[in-house]
Short mmCIF file of C-alpha atoms in Angstrom, two decimals:
data_model
loop_
_atom_site.label_atom_id
_atom_site.label_comp_id
_atom_site.label_asym_id
_atom_site.label_seq_id
_atom_site.Cartn_x
_atom_site.Cartn_y
_atom_site.Cartn_z
CA MET A 1 0.06 0.10 -0.02
CA PRO A 2 1.56 3.40 -0.94
CA HIS A 3 2.04 6.03 1.82
CA HIS A 4 3.02 9.48 1.76
CA CYS A 5 4.83 11.62 4.42
CA PHE A 6 4.31 15.37 5.23
CA HIS A 7 6.09 17.84 7.29
CA ASP A 8 2.97 19.51 8.48
CA ASP A 9 -0.76 19.08 9.17
CA ALA A 10 -1.86 21.70 6.81
CA SER A 11 0.02 19.71 3.65
CA LEU A 12 -1.42 16.56 4.95
CA SER A 13 -4.86 17.69 5.07
CA ALA A 14 -4.82 19.45 1.77
CA ARG A 15 -3.43 16.51 -0.08
CA LEU A 16 -5.90 14.10 1.57
CA ALA A 17 -8.95 16.37 0.87
CA ASP A 18 -7.72 16.62 -2.92
CA ASP A 19 -7.56 12.88 -3.11
CA VAL A 20 -10.98 12.34 -1.30
CA ALA A 21 -12.71 14.92 -3.34
CA ALA A 22 -11.36 13.30 -6.41
CA ALA A 23 -12.71 9.86 -5.31
CA LEU A 24 -16.25 11.38 -4.54
CA THR A 25 -16.21 13.06 -7.89
CA ARG A 26 -15.43 9.96 -9.88
CA ARG A 27 -18.22 8.11 -8.05
CA ILE A 28 -20.71 10.78 -8.34
CA ASP A 29 -19.86 10.80 -12.08
CA ALA A 30 -20.37 6.97 -12.34
CA GLN A 31 -23.31 6.40 -10.43
CA GLY A 32 -24.82 9.77 -9.60
CA SER A 33 -24.18 9.88 -5.75
CA ALA A 34 -21.08 8.92 -3.40
CA SER A 35 -20.60 7.90 0.30
CA LEU A 36 -17.79 9.03 2.51
CA VAL A 37 -16.73 7.23 5.72
CA VAL A 38 -14.77 9.35 8.14
CA SER A 39 -13.55 8.82 11.63
CA GLY A 40 -13.77 10.85 14.90
CA GLY A 41 -11.32 12.35 17.24
CA ARG A 42 -9.11 15.36 17.01
CA THR A 43 -6.85 14.12 14.07
CA PRO A 44 -9.29 14.67 11.31
CA LEU A 45 -10.39 18.08 12.28
CA PRO A 46 -8.12 20.04 9.94
CA PHE A 47 -8.76 17.56 6.99
CA LEU A 48 -12.51 17.64 7.35
CA ARG A 49 -12.48 21.62 7.38
CA GLU A 50 -10.29 21.49 4.33
CA LEU A 51 -12.46 18.90 2.55
CA ALA A 52 -15.46 21.40 3.24
CA THR A 53 -13.75 23.82 0.75
CA ARG A 54 -13.85 21.50 -2.14
CA PRO A 55 -16.18 22.37 -5.01
CA LEU A 56 -18.26 19.22 -5.05
CA ALA A 57 -21.71 18.18 -5.94
CA TRP A 58 -22.26 17.97 -2.21
CA ALA A 59 -25.97 17.49 -2.32
CA ARG A 60 -24.98 14.06 -3.98
CA VAL A 61 -22.75 12.97 -1.14
CA VAL A 62 -23.68 10.87 2.01
CA VAL A 63 -21.47 11.03 5.01
CA LEU A 64 -21.30 8.45 7.67
CA LEU A 65 -19.06 7.28 10.55
CA ALA A 66 -16.65 4.69 10.76
CA ASP A 67 -17.82 4.50 14.38
CA GLU A 68 -19.52 6.28 17.13
CA ARG A 69 -19.58 6.64 20.77
CA CYS A 70 -22.67 5.75 22.45
CA VAL A 71 -23.71 9.29 23.53
CA ALA A 72 -26.30 11.51 22.66
CA LEU A 73 -26.13 13.40 19.24
CA ASP A 74 -25.46 16.72 21.11
CA ASP A 75 -22.88 15.37 23.45
CA ALA A 76 -19.47 16.79 23.18
CA ALA A 77 -17.93 13.30 22.52
CA SER A 78 -20.40 12.61 19.59
CA ASN A 79 -18.55 12.04 16.39
CA GLN A 80 -21.64 12.87 14.55
CA ARG A 81 -21.69 16.34 16.31
CA MET A 82 -17.95 16.79 15.25
CA VAL A 83 -18.87 16.06 11.60
CA ARG A 84 -21.50 18.61 11.69
CA GLU A 85 -19.42 21.25 13.00
CA ASN A 86 -16.32 20.71 11.01
CA LEU A 87 -17.52 19.08 7.60
CA LEU A 88 -21.00 20.11 7.11
CA ILE A 89 -20.18 23.80 6.76
CA GLY A 90 -20.41 26.35 3.94
CA ALA A 91 -21.36 24.37 0.53
CA ALA A 92 -20.75 21.11 2.22
CA GLN A 93 -24.03 21.60 4.39
CA ALA A 94 -25.81 20.16 1.32
CA ALA A 95 -24.47 16.74 1.87
CA SER A 96 -26.27 14.29 4.09
CA LEU A 97 -25.18 12.85 7.37
CA LEU A 98 -26.18 9.39 8.23
CA GLU A 99 -27.39 9.92 11.80
CA ILE A 100 -28.14 7.19 14.18
CA ASP A 101 -29.23 7.50 18.02
CA ALA A 102 -26.22 5.67 19.43
CA THR A 103 -27.79 5.51 22.81
CA ALA A 104 -30.84 3.47 21.60
CA PRO A 105 -31.10 -0.31 22.53
CA ASP A 106 -31.27 -1.26 18.80
CA ALA A 107 -28.60 1.32 17.61
CA ALA A 108 -26.46 -1.25 16.02
CA LEU A 109 -29.53 -2.65 13.94
CA GLN A 110 -30.71 0.62 12.95
CA TRP A 111 -27.29 1.62 11.76
CA GLN A 112 -26.96 -1.71 9.77
CA LEU A 113 -30.26 -1.10 8.10
CA GLN A 114 -29.02 2.22 6.92
CA LEU A 115 -25.78 0.88 5.85
CA ASP A 116 -27.47 -1.86 3.77
CA ALA A 117 -29.44 1.00 1.79
CA LEU A 118 -26.47 2.63 0.94
CA PRO A 119 -24.85 2.11 -2.74
CA ARG A 120 -21.37 0.61 -2.36
CA PRO A 121 -18.40 0.50 -2.61
CA PHE A 122 -18.10 3.63 -0.86
CA ALA A 123 -16.24 6.40 -2.51
CA ALA A 124 -13.73 6.92 0.20
CA VAL A 125 -12.98 5.67 3.93
CA VAL A 126 -10.64 7.93 5.91
CA LEU A 127 -9.59 6.18 9.27
CA GLY A 128 -7.66 7.39 12.05
CA MET A 129 -5.43 5.05 14.30
CA GLY A 130 -4.85 5.21 18.04
CA ASP A 131 -1.55 4.82 19.93
CA ASP A 132 -2.54 1.21 20.42
CA GLY A 133 -3.09 0.67 16.95
CA HIS A 134 -6.94 0.58 16.87
CA PHE A 135 -8.97 2.09 14.05
CA ALA A 136 -12.62 3.00 13.92
CA SER A 137 -13.72 1.62 17.32
CA LEU A 138 -12.09 -2.15 16.78
CA PHE A 139 -9.83 -2.20 19.82
CA PRO A 140 -7.20 -4.60 20.67
CA ARG A 141 -8.51 -7.64 22.79
CA MET A 142 -12.08 -6.45 22.90
CA PRO A 143 -14.89 -9.10 22.57
CA GLY A 144 -15.61 -10.07 19.06
CA ILE A 145 -12.51 -8.40 17.64
CA ALA A 146 -11.32 -11.53 15.66
CA ALA A 147 -14.72 -11.79 13.73
CA ALA A 148 -14.79 -7.76 13.44
CA LEU A 149 -11.36 -7.88 11.78
CA ASP A 150 -12.07 -10.89 9.26
CA PRO A 151 -12.35 -9.27 5.99
CA ALA A 152 -14.31 -12.44 4.78
CA GLN A 153 -17.15 -11.44 7.00
CA PRO A 154 -20.21 -9.42 5.47
CA ALA A 155 -20.09 -5.50 5.90
CA ASP A 156 -21.72 -5.38 9.49
CA VAL A 157 -22.01 -2.91 12.48
CA VAL A 158 -20.61 -4.15 15.77
CA ARG A 159 -20.28 -3.21 19.21
CA GLY A 160 -17.05 -1.86 20.36
CA LEU A 161 -15.55 -1.85 23.73
CA ALA A 162 -12.97 1.05 24.23
CA PRO A 163 -10.40 1.09 27.49
CA ALA A 164 -11.49 4.70 27.95
CA GLU A 165 -14.95 6.41 28.60
CA PRO A 166 -17.09 6.49 27.09
CA GLN A 167 -16.49 2.81 26.56
CA ALA A 168 -19.50 1.72 24.72
CA ARG A 169 -18.85 2.28 20.98
CA LEU A 170 -20.44 1.10 17.51
CA SER A 171 -18.22 0.50 14.65
CA LEU A 172 -18.24 -0.58 11.08
CA ASN A 173 -16.44 -3.99 10.70
CA LEU A 174 -13.43 -4.38 8.49
CA GLY A 175 -15.56 -5.95 5.83
CA ALA A 176 -17.46 -2.72 5.67
CA LEU A 177 -14.37 -0.36 5.80
CA CYS A 178 -12.73 -2.14 3.01
CA ASP A 179 -15.60 -1.94 0.53
CA THR A 180 -14.42 1.33 -0.96
CA ASP A 181 -12.63 2.85 -3.82
CA LEU A 182 -10.16 4.92 -1.77
CA LEU A 183 -9.19 3.72 1.79
CA ALA A 184 -6.89 6.17 3.58
CA LEU A 185 -5.34 5.71 7.05
CA HIS A 186 -4.61 9.23 8.53
CA VAL A 187 -1.86 9.14 11.05
CA THR A 188 -0.09 11.98 12.84
CA GLY A 189 2.68 12.18 15.42
CA PRO A 190 5.57 10.10 16.29
CA ALA A 191 3.84 7.79 18.71
CA LYS A 192 1.36 6.60 16.09
CA LEU A 193 4.06 6.47 13.40
CA ALA A 194 5.96 4.16 15.63
CA THR A 195 2.97 1.75 16.16
CA LEU A 196 2.28 1.81 12.52
CA ASN A 197 5.91 0.93 11.89
CA ARG A 198 5.72 -1.72 14.26
CA ALA A 199 2.46 -3.19 12.61
#
């Protein structure tokens, strides 16, 4: 898999935004719409703000999360809130955000039904990575991790368990995350680079 190194966040964010915008445009041209999967946390914020400035047919774009914390939509820890505040701004407000109530007892099922209704492959999936090597909410040694990381499993929404609060998470499995035209792992900082190199 090709990798690219950048000296600063601005350069990385601009290049990643260009690549994702191109992937979205290709998928829109091919099938009339496109789906984009993004991650939560602090790392993607400059990239999301940069992507929001790209001239796209945003009304034809559906955005969804790679994972979500089981908190209310307006909670400061909500990935959906983060996307609304940092990507769905300006012209990008025309995009649709696939929202779920992650606190509902049947949240995983509801998300799965929405996932099944989306055309795939996704145009792009942009993942972050933690210092421990987790991506989305697929954490080392959590219950069910082997099945969630099996690429032969069909696209699914699984329950994740983080080592930090809020622990309860929902996540796309590897089968869903890999069903994409463009798969990018967005990594910043020496600690995460060291983890990636060890992997």
